[in-house]
XYZ file of C-alpha atoms in Angstrom:
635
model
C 0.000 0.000 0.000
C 1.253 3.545 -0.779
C 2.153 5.896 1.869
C 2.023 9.013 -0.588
C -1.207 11.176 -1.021
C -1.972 13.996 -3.038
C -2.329 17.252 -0.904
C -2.947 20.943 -2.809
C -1.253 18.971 -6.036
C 1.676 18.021 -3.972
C 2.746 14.711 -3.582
C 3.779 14.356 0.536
C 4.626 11.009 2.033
C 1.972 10.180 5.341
C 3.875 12.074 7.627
C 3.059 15.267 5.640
C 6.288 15.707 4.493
C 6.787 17.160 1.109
C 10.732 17.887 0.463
C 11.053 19.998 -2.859
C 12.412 23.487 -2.641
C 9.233 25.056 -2.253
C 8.314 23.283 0.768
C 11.809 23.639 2.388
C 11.782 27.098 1.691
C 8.794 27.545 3.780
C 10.088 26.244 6.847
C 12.991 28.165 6.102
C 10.291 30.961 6.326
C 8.735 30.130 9.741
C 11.632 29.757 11.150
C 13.191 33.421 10.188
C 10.088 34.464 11.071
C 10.210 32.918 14.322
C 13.822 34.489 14.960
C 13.109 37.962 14.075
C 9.833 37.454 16.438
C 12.140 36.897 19.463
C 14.299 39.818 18.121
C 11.519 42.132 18.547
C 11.355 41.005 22.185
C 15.178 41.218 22.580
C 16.302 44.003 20.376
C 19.128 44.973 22.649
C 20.740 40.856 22.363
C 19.946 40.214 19.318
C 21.881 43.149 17.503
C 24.813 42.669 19.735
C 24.624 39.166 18.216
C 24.884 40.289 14.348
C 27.116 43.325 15.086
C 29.663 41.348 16.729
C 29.677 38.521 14.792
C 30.068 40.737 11.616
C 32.511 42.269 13.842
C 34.589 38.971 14.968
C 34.787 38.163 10.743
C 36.088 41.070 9.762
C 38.507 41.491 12.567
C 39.620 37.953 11.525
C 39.712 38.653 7.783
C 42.061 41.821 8.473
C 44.446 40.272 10.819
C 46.310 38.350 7.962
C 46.349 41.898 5.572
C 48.068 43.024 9.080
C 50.641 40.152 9.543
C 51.577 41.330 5.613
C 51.727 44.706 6.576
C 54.400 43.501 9.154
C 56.353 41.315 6.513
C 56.094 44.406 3.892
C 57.924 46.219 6.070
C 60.539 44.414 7.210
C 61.816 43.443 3.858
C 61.429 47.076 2.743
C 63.836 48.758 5.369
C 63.826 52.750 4.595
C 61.081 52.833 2.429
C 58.626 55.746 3.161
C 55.346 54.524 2.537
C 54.047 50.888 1.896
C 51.218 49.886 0.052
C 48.321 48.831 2.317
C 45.802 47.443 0.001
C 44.571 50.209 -2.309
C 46.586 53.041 -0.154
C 49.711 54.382 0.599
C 50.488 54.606 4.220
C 53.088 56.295 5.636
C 53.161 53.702 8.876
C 56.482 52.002 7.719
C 57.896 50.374 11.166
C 57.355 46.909 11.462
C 56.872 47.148 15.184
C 54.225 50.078 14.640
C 52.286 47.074 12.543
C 53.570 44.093 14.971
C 51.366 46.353 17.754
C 48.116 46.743 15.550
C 48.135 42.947 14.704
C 48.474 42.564 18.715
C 45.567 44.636 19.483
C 43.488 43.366 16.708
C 43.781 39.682 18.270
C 42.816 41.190 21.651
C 39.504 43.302 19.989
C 39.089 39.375 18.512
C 39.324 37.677 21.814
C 36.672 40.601 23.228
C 34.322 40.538 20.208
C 34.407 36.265 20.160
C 33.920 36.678 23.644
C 30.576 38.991 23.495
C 29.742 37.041 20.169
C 29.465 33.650 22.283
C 27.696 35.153 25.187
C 24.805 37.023 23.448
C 24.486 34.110 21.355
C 24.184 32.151 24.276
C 21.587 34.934 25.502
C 19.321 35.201 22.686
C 19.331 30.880 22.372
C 17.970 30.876 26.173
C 15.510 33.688 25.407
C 14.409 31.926 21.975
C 13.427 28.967 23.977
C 11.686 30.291 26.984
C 9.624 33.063 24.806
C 8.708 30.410 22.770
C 7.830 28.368 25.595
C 5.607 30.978 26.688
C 3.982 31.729 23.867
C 2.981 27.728 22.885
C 1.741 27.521 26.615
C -0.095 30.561 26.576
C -2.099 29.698 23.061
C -2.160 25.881 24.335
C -3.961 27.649 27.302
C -6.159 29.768 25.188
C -7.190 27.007 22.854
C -10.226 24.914 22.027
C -10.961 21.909 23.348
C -10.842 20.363 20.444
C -7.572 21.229 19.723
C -6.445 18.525 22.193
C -8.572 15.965 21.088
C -6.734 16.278 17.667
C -2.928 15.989 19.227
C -1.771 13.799 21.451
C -0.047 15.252 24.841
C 2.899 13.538 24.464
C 3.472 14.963 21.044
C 2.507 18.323 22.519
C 4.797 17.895 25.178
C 7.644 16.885 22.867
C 7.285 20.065 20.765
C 7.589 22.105 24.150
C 10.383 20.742 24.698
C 12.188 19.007 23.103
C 11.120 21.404 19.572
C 11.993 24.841 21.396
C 15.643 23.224 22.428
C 16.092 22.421 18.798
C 14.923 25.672 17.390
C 17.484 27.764 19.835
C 20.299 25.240 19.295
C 19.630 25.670 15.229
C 19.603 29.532 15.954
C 23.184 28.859 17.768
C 24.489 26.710 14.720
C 23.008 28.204 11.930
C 21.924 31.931 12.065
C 25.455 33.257 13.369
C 27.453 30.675 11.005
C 25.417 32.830 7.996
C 26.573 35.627 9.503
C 30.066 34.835 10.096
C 30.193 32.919 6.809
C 28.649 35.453 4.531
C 30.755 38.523 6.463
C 34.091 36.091 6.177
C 33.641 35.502 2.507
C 32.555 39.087 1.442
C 35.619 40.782 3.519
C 37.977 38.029 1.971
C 37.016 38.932 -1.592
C 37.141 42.579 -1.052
C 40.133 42.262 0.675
C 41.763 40.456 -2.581
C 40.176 43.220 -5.014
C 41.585 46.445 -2.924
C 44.996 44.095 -2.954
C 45.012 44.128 -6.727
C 44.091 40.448 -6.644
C 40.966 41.137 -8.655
C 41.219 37.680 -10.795
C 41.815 35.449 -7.490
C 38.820 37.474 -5.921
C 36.648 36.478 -9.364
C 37.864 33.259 -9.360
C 36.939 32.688 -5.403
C 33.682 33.771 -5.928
C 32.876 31.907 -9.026
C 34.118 28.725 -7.070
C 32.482 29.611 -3.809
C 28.917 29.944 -5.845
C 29.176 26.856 -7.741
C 30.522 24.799 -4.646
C 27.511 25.821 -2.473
C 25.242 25.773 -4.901
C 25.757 22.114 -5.443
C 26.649 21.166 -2.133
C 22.920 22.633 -1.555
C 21.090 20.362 -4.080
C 23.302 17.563 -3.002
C 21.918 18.320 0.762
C 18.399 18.543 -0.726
C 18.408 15.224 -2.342
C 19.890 13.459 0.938
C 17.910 14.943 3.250
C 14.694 13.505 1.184
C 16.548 10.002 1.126
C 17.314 10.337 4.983
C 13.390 11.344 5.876
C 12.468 8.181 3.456
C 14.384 6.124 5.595
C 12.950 7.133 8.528
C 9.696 6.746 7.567
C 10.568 3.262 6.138
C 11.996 2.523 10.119
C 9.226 4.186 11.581
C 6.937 1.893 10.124
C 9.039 -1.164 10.543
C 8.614 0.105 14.596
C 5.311 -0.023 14.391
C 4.624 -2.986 12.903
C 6.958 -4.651 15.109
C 5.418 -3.163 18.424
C 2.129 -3.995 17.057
C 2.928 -7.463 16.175
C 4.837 -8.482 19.858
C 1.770 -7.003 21.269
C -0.389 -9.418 19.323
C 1.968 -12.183 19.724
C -0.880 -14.812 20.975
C -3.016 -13.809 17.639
C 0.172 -14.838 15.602
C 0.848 -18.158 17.949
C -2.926 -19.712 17.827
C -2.850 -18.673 14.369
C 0.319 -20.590 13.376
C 1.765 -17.725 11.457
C 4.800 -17.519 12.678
C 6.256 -18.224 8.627
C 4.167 -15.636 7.302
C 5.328 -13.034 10.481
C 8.786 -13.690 9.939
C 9.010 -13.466 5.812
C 6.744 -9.804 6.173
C 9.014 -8.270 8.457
C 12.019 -9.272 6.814
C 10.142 -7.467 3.646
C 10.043 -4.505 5.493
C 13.353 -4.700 6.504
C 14.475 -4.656 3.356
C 12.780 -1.847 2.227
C 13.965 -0.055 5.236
C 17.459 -1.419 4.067
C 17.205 -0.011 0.592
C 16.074 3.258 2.019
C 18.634 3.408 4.483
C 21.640 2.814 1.851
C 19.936 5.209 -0.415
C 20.454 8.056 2.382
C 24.041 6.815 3.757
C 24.843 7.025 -0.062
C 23.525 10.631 -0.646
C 25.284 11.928 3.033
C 28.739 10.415 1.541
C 28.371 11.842 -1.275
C 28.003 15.567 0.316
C 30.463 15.150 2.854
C 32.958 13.602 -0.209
C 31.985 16.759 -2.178
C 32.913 19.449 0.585
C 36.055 17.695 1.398
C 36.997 17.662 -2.547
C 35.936 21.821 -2.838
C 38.364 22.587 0.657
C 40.834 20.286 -0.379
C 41.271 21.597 -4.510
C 40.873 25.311 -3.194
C 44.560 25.878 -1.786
C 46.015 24.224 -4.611
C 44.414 25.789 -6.846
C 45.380 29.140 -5.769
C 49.270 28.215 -5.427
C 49.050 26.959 -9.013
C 47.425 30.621 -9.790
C 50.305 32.483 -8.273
C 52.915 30.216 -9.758
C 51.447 31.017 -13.365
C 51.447 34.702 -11.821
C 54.884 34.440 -10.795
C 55.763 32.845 -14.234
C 54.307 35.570 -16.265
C 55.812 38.345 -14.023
C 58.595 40.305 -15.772
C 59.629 42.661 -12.756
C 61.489 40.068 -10.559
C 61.073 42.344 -7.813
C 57.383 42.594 -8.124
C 57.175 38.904 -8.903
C 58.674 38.661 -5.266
C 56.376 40.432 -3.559
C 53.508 38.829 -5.045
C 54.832 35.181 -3.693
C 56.119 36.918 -0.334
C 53.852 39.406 0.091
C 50.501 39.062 -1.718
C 50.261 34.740 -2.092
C 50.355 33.799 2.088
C 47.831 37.023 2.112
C 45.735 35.157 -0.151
C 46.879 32.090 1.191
C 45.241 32.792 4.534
C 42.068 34.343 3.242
C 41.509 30.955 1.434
C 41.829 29.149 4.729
C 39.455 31.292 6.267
C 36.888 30.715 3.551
C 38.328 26.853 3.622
C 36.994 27.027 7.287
C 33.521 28.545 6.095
C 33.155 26.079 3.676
C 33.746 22.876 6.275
C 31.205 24.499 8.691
C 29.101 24.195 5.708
C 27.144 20.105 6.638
C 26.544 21.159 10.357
C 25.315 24.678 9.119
C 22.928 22.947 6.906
C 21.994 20.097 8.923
C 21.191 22.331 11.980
C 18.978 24.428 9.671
C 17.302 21.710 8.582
C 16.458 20.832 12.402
C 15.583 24.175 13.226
C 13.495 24.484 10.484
C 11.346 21.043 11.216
C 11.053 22.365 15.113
C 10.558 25.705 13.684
C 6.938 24.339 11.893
C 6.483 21.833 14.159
C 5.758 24.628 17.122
C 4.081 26.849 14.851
C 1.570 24.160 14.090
C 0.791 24.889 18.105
C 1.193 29.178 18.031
C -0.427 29.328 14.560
C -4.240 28.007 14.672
C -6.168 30.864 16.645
C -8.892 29.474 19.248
C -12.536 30.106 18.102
C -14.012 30.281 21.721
C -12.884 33.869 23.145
C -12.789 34.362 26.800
C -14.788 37.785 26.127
C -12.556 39.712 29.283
C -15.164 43.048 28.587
C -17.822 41.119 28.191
C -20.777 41.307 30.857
C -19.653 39.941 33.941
C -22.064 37.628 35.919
C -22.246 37.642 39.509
C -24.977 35.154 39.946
C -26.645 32.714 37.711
C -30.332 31.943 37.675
C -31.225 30.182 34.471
C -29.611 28.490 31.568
C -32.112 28.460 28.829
C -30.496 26.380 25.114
C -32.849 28.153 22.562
C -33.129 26.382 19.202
C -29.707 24.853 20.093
C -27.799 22.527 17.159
C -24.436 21.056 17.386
C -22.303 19.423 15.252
C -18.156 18.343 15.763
C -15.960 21.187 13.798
C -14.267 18.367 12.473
C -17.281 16.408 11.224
C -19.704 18.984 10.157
C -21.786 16.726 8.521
C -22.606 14.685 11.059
C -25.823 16.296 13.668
C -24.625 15.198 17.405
C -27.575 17.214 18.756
C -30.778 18.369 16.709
C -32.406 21.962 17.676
C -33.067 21.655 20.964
C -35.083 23.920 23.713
C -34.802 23.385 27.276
C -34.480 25.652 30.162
C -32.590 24.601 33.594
C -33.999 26.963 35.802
C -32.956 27.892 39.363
C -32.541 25.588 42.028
C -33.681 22.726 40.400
C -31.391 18.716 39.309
C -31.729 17.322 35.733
C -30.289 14.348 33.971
C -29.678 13.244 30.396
C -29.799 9.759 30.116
C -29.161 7.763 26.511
C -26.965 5.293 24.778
C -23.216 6.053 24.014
C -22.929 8.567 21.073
C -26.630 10.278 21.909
C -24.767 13.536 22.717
C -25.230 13.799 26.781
C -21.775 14.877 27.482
C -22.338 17.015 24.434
C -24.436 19.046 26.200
C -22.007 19.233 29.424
C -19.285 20.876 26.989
C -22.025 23.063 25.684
C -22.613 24.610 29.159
C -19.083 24.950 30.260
C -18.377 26.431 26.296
C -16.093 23.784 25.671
C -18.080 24.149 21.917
C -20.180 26.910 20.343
C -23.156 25.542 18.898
C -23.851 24.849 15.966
C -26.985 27.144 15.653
C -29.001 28.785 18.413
C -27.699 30.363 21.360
C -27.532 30.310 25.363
C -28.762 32.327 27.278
C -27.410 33.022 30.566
C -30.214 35.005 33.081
C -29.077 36.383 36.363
C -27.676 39.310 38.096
C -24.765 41.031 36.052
C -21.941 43.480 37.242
C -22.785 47.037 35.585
C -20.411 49.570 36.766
C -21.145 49.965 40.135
C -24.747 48.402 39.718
C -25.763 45.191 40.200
C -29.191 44.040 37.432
C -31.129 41.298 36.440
C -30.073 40.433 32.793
C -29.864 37.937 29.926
C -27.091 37.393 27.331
C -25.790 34.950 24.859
C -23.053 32.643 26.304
C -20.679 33.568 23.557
C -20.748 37.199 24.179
C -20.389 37.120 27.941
C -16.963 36.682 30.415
C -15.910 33.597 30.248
C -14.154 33.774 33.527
C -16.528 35.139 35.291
C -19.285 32.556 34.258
C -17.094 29.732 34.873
C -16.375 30.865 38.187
C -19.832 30.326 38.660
C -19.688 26.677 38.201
C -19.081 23.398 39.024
C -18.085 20.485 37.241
C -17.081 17.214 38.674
C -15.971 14.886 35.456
C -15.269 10.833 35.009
C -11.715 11.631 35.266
C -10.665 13.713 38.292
C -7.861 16.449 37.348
C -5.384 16.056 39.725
C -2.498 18.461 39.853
C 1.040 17.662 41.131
C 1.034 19.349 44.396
C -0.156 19.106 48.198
C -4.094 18.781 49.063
C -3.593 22.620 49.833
C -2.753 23.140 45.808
C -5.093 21.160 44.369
C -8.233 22.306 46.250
C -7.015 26.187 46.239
C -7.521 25.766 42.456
C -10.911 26.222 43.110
C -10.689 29.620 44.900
C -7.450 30.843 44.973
C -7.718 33.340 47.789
C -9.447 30.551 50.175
C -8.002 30.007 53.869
C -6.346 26.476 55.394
C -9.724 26.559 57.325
C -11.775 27.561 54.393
C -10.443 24.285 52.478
C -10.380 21.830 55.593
C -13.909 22.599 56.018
C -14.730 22.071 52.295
C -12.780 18.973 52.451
C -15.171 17.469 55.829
C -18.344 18.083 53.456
C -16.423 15.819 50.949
C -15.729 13.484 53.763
C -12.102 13.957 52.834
C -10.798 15.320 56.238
C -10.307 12.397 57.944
C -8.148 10.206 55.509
C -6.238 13.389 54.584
C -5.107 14.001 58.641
C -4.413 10.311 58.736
C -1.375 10.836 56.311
C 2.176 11.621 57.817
C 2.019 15.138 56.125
C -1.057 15.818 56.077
C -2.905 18.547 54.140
C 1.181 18.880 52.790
C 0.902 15.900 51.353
C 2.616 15.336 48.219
C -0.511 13.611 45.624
C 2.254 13.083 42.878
C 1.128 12.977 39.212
C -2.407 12.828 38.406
C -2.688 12.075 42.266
C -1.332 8.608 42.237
C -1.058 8.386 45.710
C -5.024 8.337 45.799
C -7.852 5.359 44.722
C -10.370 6.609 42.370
C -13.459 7.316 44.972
C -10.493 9.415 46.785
C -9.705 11.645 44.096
C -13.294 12.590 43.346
C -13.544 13.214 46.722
C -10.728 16.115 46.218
C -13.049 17.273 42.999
C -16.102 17.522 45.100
C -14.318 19.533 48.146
C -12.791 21.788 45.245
C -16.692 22.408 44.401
C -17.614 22.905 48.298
C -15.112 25.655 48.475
C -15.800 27.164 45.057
C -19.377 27.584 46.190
C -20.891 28.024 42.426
C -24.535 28.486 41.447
C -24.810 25.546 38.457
C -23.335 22.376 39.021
C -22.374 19.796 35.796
C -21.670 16.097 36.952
C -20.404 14.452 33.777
C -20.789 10.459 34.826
C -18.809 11.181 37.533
C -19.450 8.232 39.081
C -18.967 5.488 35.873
C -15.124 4.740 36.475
C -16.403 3.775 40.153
C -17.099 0.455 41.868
C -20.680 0.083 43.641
C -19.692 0.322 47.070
C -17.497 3.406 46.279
C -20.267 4.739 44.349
C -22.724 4.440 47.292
C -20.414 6.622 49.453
C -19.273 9.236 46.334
C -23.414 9.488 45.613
C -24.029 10.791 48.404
C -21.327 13.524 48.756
C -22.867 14.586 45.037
C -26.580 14.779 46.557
C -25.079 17.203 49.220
C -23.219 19.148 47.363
C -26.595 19.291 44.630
C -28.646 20.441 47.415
C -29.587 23.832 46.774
C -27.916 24.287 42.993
C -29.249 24.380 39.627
C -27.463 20.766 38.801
C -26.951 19.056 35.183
C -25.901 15.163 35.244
C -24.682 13.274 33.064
C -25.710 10.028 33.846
C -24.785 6.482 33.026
C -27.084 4.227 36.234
C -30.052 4.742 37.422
C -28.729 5.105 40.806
C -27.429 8.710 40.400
C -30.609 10.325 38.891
C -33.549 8.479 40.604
C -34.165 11.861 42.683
C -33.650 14.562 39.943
C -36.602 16.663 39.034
C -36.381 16.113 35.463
C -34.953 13.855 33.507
C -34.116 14.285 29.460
C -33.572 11.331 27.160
C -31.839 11.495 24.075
C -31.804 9.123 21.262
C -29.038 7.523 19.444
C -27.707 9.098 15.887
C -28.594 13.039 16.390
C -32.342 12.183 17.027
C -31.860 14.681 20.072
C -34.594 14.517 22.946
C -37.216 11.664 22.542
C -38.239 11.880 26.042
C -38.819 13.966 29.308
C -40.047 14.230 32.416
C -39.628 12.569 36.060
C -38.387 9.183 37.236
C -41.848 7.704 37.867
C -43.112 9.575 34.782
C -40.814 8.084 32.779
C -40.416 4.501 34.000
C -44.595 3.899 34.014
C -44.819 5.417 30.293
C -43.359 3.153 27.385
C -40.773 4.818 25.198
C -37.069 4.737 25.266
C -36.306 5.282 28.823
C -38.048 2.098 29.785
C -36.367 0.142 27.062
C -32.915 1.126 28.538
C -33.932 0.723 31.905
C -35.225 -3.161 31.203
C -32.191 -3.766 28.883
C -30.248 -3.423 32.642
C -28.285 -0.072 30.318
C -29.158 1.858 33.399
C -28.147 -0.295 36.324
């Protein structure tokens, strides 16, 4: 089976990964993009960065034309002016020059020193603003967004991607510099020296050497990404298949096993020789271009020398103006091997470069409206000719329009099959999702200046913060942070006291295990509260939503991942903390919404609500509540 598809008319293997110029080009672009971003932020750094560097390569360039200077002079004892580069100078003492070249190395020594350190600067502020800025959008996005990546990967690009992107800024964007500065100065240096045709001929060579030492990186780069994807899958399939190893054995296919992944293998193989062929190939061609270039250039100034009729001028070109030259071309030798780590640390910074912005880039639909109306207490949550569909499957109705009003004070429950769209309707409320069509409308009192009125407005259009702060929600899966009982339940209400969350914690009937621990309240719950069994941890939850106090409450089954006995106990912390709060549950027994006042059934496929009313309402009418209730889906 192919592993290619066809995206915008390119052809991209199935890791998206399309490697013709255009494509690497627009990395290239993000990644600029995303240096000059963290320039903005640290102007001061990042200049000192290019200025110095510039400054470290020319200093470098000019200390040879110095050393010759020096050698000029003493083999022209008495003379009154020498020639330095397109001038006369009048500076004819050798130790006058000896002195210059001395503090020249020192100004090299200062600038590679402040080159190094505000490179080191500017890498460490590249990674933490970028750091920042992923976990402030990862903060400020949808949902949805997470459903769509998995944390690890996310975690991976936060760290792992950001280390990468400042270590390619440390490889690759002062290298250019340096490189670019080096070979420029060199060349101009030759032309002011009269060397015009070795400066021609250097930059004709440099061009075509890089230029095909570029396509030659191109091409193996696209056989090295081939070859991973050819080991990636052989991974996979590998993993998959020890994993599976009892299907194989009771299926007596060990033969077949065995001959498949050896065929994968070799395709990995052929990949894998195709890339090590490409990479020797490139490194073969940069040591041929350093290794002709010196040479080359003697041979030049032999021929020179040759065709020279003034045998004192013919002297000074191989005494004089050939080690000048000499050393340039070692300089720009030196450019030329940093060449493969330049370009291979691109390429990584590039490929970390797009794989954060594919975090920082998408912007989150749901807004957290900060000047927005601000609630201060919620009466009634009213869904008025609500529809919902997925963003990412748009086609496909999870809830029909739907009209319901949870007024003040009072418990409901959807009940249904899996897929009806109950916990839909929990993400609804907490605005997890905007719908689809419709609105909700939010009644109660709302902050106006120094006022205090009885409003309603549209969910979308009102402070997020505020509203939230308003409820509760107690999920399947408790969020546990990694910190002390004090932590965790604080989240709730950041300003509350120790005695504030203790008693929060003894309506929970959490008090008593939690002083029963060594530490205490300063107990350490580790991550995702490991230290604590699952009726424990929603325990925590349900204190967090004592001490937060709010006026709607959402249970989302939070009592399905639960044993019976557990579930007892847990049920009737939830009927406590229910007790006088406008309370939506989602509900998978019949246990946990025997007692509500109204109870909503939905119907499988988008068919939205078939059914409504009480428990005794319900269970004495035929329809679809009594066929889940007999079919035991509600015990």
């Amino acid at each position: 089976m192919s592993n290619n598809n066809l995206q915008n008319g390119k052809q991209l293997n199935k890791h998206g990964f399309d490697v013709n110029l255009e494509f690497s080009w627009k990395k290239m672009g993000v990644f600029i993009r995303q240096i000059f971003e963290s320039a903005k932020e640290n102007k001061l750094i990042f200049w000192a960065m290019c200025l110095f560097t510039m400054f470290d390569a020319i200093v470098a360039t000019f200390l040879p034309v110095f050393a010759t200077m020096m050698i000029s002079a003493i083999t022209k004892p008495g003379a009154e002016t020498l020639n330095f580069l397109a001038w006369e100078v009048g500076l004819t003492e050798w130790t006058a020059w000896l002195y210059i070249t001395l503090a020249a190395l020192v100004l090299l020594l200062l600038s590679e020193y402040v080159v190094n350190w505000s490179i080191a600067q500017f890498s460490l502020h590249v990674e933490i603003n970028q750091r920042q800025k992923m976990l402030i959008r990862l903060a400020q996005q949808d949902v949805d967004f997470f459903f769509d990546h998995v944390s690890g990967n996310i975690l991976t690009r936060l760290v792992g991607d950001t280390q990468s992107l400042a270590f390619g800024i440390q490889q690759f964007f002062t290298n250019i510099i340096y490189f670019l500065t080096g070979i420029t100065m060199s060349v101009v240096i030759m032309l002011l020296s009269g060397l015009w045709y070795v400066a021609v001929i250097l930059a004709v060579y440099m061009f075509l050497s890089i230029a095909i030492a570029v396509v030659i990186f191109i091409q193996s780069r696209r056989k090295l990404i081939t070859a991973f994807d050819q080991k990636r899958d052989v991974d996979q399939d590998m993993t998959d298949r020890i994993s599976n190893i009892s299907l194989i054995k009771s299926s007596g296919l060990e033969e077949y096993e065995i001959e498949r992944i050896e065929e994968l293998n070799e395709k990995y193989n052929r990949a894998g020789d195709a890339a090590i062929t490409w990479s020797a190939i490139l490194t073969q061609w940069i040591q041929v271009t350093a290794s002709l270039m010196m040479p080359m250039f003697v041979i030049i100034f032999c021929i020179m020398f040759a065709k020279e009729s003034d045998l004192a001028a013919g002297i000074e070109l191989l005494s004089v103006k050939m080690p000048l030259a000499q050393v340039l071309v070692s300089f720009v030798i030196g450019a030329i091997a940093m060449l493969i780590p330049t370009l291979r640390s691109a390429t990584r910074a590039q490929n970390a470069a797009q794989r954060i912005s594919e975090l920082t880039d998408p912007i989150p639909t749901i807004k957290p409206n900060p000047e927005g109306p601000i609630i201060e207490k919620i009466n009634s949550i009213a869904f008025e000719n609500v529809q919902f569909a997925y963003p990412k499957k748009p086609e496909k109705t999870i809830l029909p329009k739907m009209n319901i009003v949870f007024e003040k004070g009072k418990s409901y429950a959807f009940v249904g099959e899996t897929g009806s769209g109950k916990s839909t309707v929990a993400k609804l409320l907490l605005r997890f999702y905007m719908p689809t069509e419709g609105k909700i409308m939010v009644e109660g009192k709302y902050k106006n200046d120094e006022s205090v009125s009885k409003q309603s407005h549209d969910l979308n259009e009102i402070n997020l913060p505020a509203f939230l702060n308003k409820v509760g929600y107690v999920e399947q899966e408790p969020q546990i942070l990694f910190g002390d009982f004090f932590e965790n339940i604080r989240y709730a209400k950041f300003d509350a006291t120790d005695e504030e969350i203790m008693r929060a914690c003894k309506k929970a009937n959490l008090h008593d295990f939690i002083i029963s621990l060594k530490d205490g309240y300063n107990t350490i719950l580790g991550q995702r509260g490991f230290l604590l069994s699952g009726g424990q941890k929603q325990r925590l939850v349900i204190a967090r939503v004592f001490l937060k106090n709010p006026d709607f409450l959402i249970l989302d089954e939070a009592t399905s991942a639960l044993d019976n006995i557990v579930e007892k106990e847990i049920q009737a912390e939830l009927d406590k903390l229910m007790k006088g709060r406008t309370s939506v549950t989602i509900a998978h027994r019949l246990s946990t919404i025997k007692n509500v006042d109204q109870i909503i059934v939905l119907g499988a496929n988008g068919k939205g609500i078939v059914q409504q009313g009480s428990y005794e309402e319900l269970i004495s009418t035929p329809g679809r509540f009594k066929k889940l209730y007999e079919a035991g889906l509600m015990n």
